[in-house]
CSV table of C-alpha atoms and ligand atoms in Angstrom, one decimal:
chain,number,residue,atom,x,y,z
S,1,UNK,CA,0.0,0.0,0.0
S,2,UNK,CA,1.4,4.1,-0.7
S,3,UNK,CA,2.0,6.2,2.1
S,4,UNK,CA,-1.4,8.0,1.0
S,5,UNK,CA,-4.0,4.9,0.5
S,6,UNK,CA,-6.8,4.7,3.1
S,7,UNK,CA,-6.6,1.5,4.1
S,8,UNK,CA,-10.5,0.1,5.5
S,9,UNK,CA,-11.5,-3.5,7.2
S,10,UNK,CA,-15.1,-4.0,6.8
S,11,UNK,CA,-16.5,-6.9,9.2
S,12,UNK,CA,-19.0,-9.2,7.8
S,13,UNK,CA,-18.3,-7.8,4.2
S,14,UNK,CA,-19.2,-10.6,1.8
S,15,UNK,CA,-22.9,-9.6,1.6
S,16,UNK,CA,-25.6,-7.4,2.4
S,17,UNK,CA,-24.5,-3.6,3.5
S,18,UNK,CA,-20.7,-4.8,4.5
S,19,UNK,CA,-20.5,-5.9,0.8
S,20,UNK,CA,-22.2,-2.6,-0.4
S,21,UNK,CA,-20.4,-0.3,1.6
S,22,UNK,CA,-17.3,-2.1,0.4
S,23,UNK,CA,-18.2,-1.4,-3.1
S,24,UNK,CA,-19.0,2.0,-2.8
S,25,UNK,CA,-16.0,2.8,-0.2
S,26,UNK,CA,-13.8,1.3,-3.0
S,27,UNK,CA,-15.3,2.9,-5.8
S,28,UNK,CA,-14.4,6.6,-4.0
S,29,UNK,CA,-10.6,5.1,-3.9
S,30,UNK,CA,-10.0,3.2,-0.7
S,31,UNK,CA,-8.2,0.0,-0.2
S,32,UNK,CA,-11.0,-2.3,1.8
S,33,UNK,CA,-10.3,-5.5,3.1
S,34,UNK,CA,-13.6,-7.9,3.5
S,35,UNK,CA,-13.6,-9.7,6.9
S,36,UNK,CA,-15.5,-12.8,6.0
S,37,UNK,CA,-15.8,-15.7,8.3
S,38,UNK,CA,-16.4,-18.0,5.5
S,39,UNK,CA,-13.1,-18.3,3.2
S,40,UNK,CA,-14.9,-19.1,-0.2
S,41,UNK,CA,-17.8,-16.4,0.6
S,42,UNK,CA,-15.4,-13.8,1.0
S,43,UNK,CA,-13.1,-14.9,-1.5
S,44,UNK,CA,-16.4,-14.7,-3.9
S,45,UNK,CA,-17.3,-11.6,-2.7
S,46,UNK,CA,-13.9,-9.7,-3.2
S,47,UNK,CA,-13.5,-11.5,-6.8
S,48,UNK,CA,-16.6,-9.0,-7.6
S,49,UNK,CA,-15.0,-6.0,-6.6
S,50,UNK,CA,-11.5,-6.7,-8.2
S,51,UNK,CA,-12.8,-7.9,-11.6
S,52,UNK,CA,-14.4,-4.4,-11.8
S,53,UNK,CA,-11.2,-3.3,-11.3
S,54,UNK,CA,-11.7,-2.1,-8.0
S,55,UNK,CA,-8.9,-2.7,-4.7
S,56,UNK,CA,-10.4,-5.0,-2.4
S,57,UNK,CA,-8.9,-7.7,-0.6
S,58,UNK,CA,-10.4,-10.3,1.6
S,59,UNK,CA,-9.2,-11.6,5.2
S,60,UNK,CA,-10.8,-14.5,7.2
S,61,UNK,CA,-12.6,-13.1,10.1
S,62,UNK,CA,-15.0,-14.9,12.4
S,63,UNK,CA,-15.8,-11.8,14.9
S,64,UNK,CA,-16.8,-14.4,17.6
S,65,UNK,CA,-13.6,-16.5,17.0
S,66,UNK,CA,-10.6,-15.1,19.0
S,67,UNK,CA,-8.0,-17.0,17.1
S,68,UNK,CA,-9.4,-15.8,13.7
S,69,UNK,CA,-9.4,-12.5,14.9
S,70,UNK,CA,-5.8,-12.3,16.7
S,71,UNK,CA,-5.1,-14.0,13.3
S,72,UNK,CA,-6.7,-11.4,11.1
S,73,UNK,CA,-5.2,-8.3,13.5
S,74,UNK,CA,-1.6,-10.2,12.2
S,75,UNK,CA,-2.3,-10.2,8.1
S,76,UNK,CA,-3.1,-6.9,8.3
S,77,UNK,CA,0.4,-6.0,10.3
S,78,UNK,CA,2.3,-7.8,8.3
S,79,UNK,CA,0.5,-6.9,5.0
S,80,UNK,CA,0.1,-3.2,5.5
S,81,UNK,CA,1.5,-2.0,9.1
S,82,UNK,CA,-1.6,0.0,9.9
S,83,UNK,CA,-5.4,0.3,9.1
S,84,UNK,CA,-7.4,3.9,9.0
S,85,UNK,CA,-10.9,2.9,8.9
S,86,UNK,CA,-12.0,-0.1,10.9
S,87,UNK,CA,-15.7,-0.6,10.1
S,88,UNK,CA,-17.8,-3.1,13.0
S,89,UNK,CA,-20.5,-3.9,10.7
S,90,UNK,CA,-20.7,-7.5,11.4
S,91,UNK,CA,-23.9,-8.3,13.1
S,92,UNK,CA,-26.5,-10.8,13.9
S,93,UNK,CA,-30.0,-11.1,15.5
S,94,UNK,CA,-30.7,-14.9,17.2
S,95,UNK,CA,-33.7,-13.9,19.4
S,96,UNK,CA,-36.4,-12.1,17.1
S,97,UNK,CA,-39.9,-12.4,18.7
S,98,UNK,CA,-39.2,-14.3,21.7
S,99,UNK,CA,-40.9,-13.0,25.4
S,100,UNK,CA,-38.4,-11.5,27.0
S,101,UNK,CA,-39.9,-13.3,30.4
S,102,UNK,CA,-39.0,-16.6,28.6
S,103,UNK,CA,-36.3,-15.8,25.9
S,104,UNK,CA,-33.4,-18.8,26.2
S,105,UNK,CA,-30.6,-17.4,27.4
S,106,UNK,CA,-28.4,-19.2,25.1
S,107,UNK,CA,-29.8,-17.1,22.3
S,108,UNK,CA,-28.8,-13.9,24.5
S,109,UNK,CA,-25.2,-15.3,24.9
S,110,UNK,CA,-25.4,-15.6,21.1
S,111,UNK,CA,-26.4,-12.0,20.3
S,112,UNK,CA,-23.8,-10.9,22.8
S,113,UNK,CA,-21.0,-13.2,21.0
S,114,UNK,CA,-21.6,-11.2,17.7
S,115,UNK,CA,-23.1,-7.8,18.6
S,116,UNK,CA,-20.8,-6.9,20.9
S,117,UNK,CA,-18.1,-9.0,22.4
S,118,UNK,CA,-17.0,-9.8,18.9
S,119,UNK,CA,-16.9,-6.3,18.4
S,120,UNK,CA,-14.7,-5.4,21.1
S,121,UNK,CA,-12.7,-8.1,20.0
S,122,UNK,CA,-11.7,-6.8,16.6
S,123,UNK,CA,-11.5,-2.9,17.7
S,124,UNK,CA,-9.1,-4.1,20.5
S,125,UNK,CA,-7.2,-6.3,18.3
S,126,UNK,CA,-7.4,-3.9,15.6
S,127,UNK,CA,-5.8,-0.8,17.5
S,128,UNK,CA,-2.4,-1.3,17.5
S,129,UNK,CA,-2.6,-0.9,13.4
S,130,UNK,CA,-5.5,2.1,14.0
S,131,UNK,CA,-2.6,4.0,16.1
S,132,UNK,CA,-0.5,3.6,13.0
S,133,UNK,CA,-2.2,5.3,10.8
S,134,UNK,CA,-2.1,9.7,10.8
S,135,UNK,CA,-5.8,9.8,11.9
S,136,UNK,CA,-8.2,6.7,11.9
S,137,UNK,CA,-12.0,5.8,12.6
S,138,UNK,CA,-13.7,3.2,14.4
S,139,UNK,CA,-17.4,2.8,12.7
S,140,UNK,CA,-19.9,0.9,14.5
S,141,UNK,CA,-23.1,-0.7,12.9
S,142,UNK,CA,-25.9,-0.3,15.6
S,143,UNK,CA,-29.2,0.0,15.1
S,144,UNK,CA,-32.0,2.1,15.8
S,145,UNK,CA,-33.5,-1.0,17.6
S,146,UNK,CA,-30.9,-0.1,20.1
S,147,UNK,CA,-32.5,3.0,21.3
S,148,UNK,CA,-34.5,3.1,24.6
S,149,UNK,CA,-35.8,6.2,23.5
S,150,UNK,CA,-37.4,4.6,20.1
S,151,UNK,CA,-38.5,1.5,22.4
S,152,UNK,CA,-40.5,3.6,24.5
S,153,UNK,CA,-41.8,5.9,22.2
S,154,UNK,CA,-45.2,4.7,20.7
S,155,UNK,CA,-44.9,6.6,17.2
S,156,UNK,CA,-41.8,4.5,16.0
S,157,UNK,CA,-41.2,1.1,14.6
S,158,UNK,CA,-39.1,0.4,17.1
S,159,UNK,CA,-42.0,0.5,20.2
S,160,UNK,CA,-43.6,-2.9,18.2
S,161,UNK,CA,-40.6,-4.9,18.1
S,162,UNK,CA,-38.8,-7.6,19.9
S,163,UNK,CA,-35.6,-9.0,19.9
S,164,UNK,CA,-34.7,-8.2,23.5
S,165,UNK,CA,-30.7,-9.9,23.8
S,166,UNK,CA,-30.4,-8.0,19.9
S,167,UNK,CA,-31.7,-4.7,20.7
S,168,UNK,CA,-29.6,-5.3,24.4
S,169,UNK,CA,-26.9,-5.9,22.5
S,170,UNK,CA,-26.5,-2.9,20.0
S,171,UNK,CA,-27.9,-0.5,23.1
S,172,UNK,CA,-24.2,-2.1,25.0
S,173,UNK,CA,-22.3,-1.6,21.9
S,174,UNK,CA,-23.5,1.6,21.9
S,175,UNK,CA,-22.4,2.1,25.4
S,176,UNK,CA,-19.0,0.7,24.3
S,177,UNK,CA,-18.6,3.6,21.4
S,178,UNK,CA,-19.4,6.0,23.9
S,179,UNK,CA,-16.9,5.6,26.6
S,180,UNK,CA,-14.0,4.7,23.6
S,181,UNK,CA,-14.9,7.8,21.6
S,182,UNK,CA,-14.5,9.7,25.3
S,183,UNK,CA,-11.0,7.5,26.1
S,184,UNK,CA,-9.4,8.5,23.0
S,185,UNK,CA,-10.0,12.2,23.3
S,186,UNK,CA,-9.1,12.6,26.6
S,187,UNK,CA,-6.2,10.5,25.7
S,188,UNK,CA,-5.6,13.3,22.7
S,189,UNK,CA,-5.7,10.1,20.0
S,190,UNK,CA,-6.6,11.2,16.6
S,191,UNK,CA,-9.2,8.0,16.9
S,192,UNK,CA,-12.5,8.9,16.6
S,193,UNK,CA,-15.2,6.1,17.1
S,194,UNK,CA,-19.1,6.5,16.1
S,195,UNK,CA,-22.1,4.1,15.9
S,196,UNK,CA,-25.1,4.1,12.9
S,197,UNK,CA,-27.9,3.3,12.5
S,198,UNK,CA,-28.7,2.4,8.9
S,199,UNK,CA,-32.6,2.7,9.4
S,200,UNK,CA,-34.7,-0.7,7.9
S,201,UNK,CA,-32.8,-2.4,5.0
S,202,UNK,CA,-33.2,-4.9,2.2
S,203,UNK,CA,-31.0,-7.7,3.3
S,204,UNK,CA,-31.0,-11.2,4.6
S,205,UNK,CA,-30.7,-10.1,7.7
S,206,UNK,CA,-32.7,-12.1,10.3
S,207,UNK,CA,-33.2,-14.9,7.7
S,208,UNK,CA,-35.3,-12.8,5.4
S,209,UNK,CA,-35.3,-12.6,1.9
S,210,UNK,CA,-34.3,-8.4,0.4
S,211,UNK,CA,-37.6,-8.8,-1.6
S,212,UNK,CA,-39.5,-9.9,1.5
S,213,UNK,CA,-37.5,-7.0,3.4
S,214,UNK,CA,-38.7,-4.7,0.8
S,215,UNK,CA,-42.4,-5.3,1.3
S,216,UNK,CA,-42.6,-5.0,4.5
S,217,UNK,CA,-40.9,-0.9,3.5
S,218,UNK,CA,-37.1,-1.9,3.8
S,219,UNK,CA,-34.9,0.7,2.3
S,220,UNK,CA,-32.1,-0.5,-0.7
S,221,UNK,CA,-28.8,-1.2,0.4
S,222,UNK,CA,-27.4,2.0,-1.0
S,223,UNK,CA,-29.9,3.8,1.6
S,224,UNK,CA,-28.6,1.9,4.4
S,225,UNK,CA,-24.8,2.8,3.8
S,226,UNK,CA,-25.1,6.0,3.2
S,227,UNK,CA,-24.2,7.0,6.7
S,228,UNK,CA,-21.2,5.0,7.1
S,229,UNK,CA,-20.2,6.0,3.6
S,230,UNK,CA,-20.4,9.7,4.3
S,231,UNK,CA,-18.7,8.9,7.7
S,232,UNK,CA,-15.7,6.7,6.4
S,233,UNK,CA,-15.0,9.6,3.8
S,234,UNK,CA,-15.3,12.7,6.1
S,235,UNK,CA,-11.8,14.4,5.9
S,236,UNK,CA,-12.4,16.4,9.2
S,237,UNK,CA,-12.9,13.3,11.1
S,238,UNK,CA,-14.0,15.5,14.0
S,239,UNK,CA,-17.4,13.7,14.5
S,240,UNK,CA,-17.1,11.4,17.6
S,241,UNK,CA,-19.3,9.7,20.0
S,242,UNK,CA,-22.5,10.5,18.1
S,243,UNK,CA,-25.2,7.6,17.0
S,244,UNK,CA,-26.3,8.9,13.7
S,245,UNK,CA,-28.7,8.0,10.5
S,246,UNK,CA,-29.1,9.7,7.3
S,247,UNK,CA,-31.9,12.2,8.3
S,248,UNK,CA,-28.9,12.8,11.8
S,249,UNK,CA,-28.7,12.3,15.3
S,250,UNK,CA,-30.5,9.0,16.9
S,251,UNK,CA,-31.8,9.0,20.4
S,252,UNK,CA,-29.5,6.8,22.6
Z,1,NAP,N1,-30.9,-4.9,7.7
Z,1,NAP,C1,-31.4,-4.1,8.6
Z,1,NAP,O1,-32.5,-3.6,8.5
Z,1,NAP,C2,-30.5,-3.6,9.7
Z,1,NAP,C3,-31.0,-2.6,10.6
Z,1,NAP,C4,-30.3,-2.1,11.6
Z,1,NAP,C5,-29.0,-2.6,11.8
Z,1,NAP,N2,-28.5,-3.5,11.0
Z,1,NAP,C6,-27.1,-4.0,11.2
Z,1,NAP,O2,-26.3,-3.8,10.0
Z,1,NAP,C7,-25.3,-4.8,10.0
Z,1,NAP,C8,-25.2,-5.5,8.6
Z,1,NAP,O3,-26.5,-6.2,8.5
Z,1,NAP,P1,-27.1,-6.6,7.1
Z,1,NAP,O4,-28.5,-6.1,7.1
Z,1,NAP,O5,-26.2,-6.3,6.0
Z,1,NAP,O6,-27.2,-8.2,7.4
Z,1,NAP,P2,-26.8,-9.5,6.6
Z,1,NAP,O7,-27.1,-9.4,5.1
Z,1,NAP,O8,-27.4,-10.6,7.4
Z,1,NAP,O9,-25.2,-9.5,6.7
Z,1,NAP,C9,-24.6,-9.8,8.0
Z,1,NAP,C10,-23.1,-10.0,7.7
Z,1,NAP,O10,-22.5,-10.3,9.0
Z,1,NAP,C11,-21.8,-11.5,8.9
Z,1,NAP,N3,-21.6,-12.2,10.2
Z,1,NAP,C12,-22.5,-12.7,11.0
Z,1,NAP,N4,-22.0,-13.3,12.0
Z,1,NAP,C13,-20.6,-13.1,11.9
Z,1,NAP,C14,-19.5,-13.5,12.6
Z,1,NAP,N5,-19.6,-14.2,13.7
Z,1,NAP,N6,-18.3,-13.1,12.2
Z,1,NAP,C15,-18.1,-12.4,11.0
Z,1,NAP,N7,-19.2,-12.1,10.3
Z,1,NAP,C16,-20.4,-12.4,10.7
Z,1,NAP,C17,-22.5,-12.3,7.9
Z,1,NAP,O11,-21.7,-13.4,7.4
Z,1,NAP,P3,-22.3,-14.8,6.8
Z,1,NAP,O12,-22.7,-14.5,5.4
Z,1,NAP,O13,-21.2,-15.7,7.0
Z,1,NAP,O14,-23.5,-15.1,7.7
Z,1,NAP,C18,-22.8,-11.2,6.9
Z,1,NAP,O15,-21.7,-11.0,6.0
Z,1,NAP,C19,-25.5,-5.7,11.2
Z,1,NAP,O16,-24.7,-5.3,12.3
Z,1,NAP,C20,-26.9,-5.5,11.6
Z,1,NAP,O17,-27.2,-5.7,12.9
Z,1,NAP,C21,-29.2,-4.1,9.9
């Protein structure tokens, strides 16, 4: 890589927004690296990318895996000696639907595992390159279904569902991009670290189908990027410890 490249790992990158945001992060001239967990998928997915000519690599990254992570952290060192944008968009919802006075806890543990001790994981393994770089970002994919304040109001979406160890999970994560984005300055460690929330996409997210998503009002994947894109490619990098979608601030 050249002194100048931006240099971005995108967790969970060989579909849905990861893969999108990949694409479009690439397309404005950044080098991205596709965590995948799955060798062949992201292999797939980055083959793509670099047929349209476009520089995208692939790494094997199982966020809940410590040894594929401590693993990854190393390719990237020895690869490129630092990273600039790490993007936690990696994410998984086990426990859609289920009362939370009977919800199995092993589903909780699950959501946990991806949605935020993975996560922590990979930003914490992931630092030492981040520290490299001149200035760096640490972009986390949360979710509106995060927010207590959308979970108790009755006019949004959010008041209806129920994924209580999800939602639990991306509210913690949240927590976590908080008190790192406020270590970092205090610290004075051009680092900042933000979370998203992409609003209600067209994926396969939760099992669905994007054509099922879309009838039930899902946005296209372009829509649900758009924040992270505009984030990742902010040359003032001065935005930090905010939880933000395309129309601005979300309530925590
Ligand atoms: N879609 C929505 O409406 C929506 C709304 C709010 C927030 N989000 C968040 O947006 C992010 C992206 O979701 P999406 O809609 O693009 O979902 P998606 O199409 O289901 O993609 C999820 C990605 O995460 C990967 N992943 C899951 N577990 C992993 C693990 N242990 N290690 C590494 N990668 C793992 C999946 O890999 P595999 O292909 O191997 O399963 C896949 O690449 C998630 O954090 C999600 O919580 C989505």
């Amino acid at each position: 890589m050249t002194k100048t490249e931006t240099l971005t790992l995108v967790t969970g990158a060989n579909r849905g927004m990861g893969f999108e945001m990949t694409k479009e992060l690439a397309e404005k001239g950044q080098h991205v690296i596709i965590g995948a967990r799955t060798a062949e998928k992201g292999e797939a997915a980055a083959k793509k990318l670099t047929d349209k000519g476009l520089n995208v690599d692939f790494v094997q990254l199982d966020v809940t895996d410590p040894q594929s992570v401590t693993d990854a952290a190393q390719t990237l060192k020895k690869h490129y000696g630092q990273l600039s944008i790490l993007i936690n968009n990696a994410g998984a919802a086990f426990d859609g639907r289920k009362a939370p006075s009977t919800v199995d806890a092993k589903l909780l543990h699950a959501d946990f595992d991806v949605n935020y001790f993975g996560l922590i994981d990979v930003t914490q393994k992931m630092l030492p390159l981040l520290k490299q770089a001149p200035t760096a970002k640490i972009i986390n994919m949360s979710s509106m279904m995060g927010s207590k304040t959308e979970a108790l109001n009755p006019d949004s979406d959010v008041y209806h569902a129920v994924a209580v160890g999800y939602q639990s999970a991306k509210a913690a994560a949240n927590m976590y991009t908080v008190q790192l984005a406020k270590e970092f300055k205090n610290a004075q460690l051009p680092i900042t670290v933000n979370a998203v929330d992409p609003g209600m996409v067209a994926t396969e997210f939760g099992g669905a189908t994007p054509e099922m998503a879309k009838s039930f009002g899902a946005q296209p994947v372009e829509f649900g990027v758009a924040r992270v894109v505009e984030l990742a490619t902010d040359a003032t990098n001065q935005d930090t410890a905010t939880f933000s979608n395309t129309h601005g601030p979300v309530a925590w």
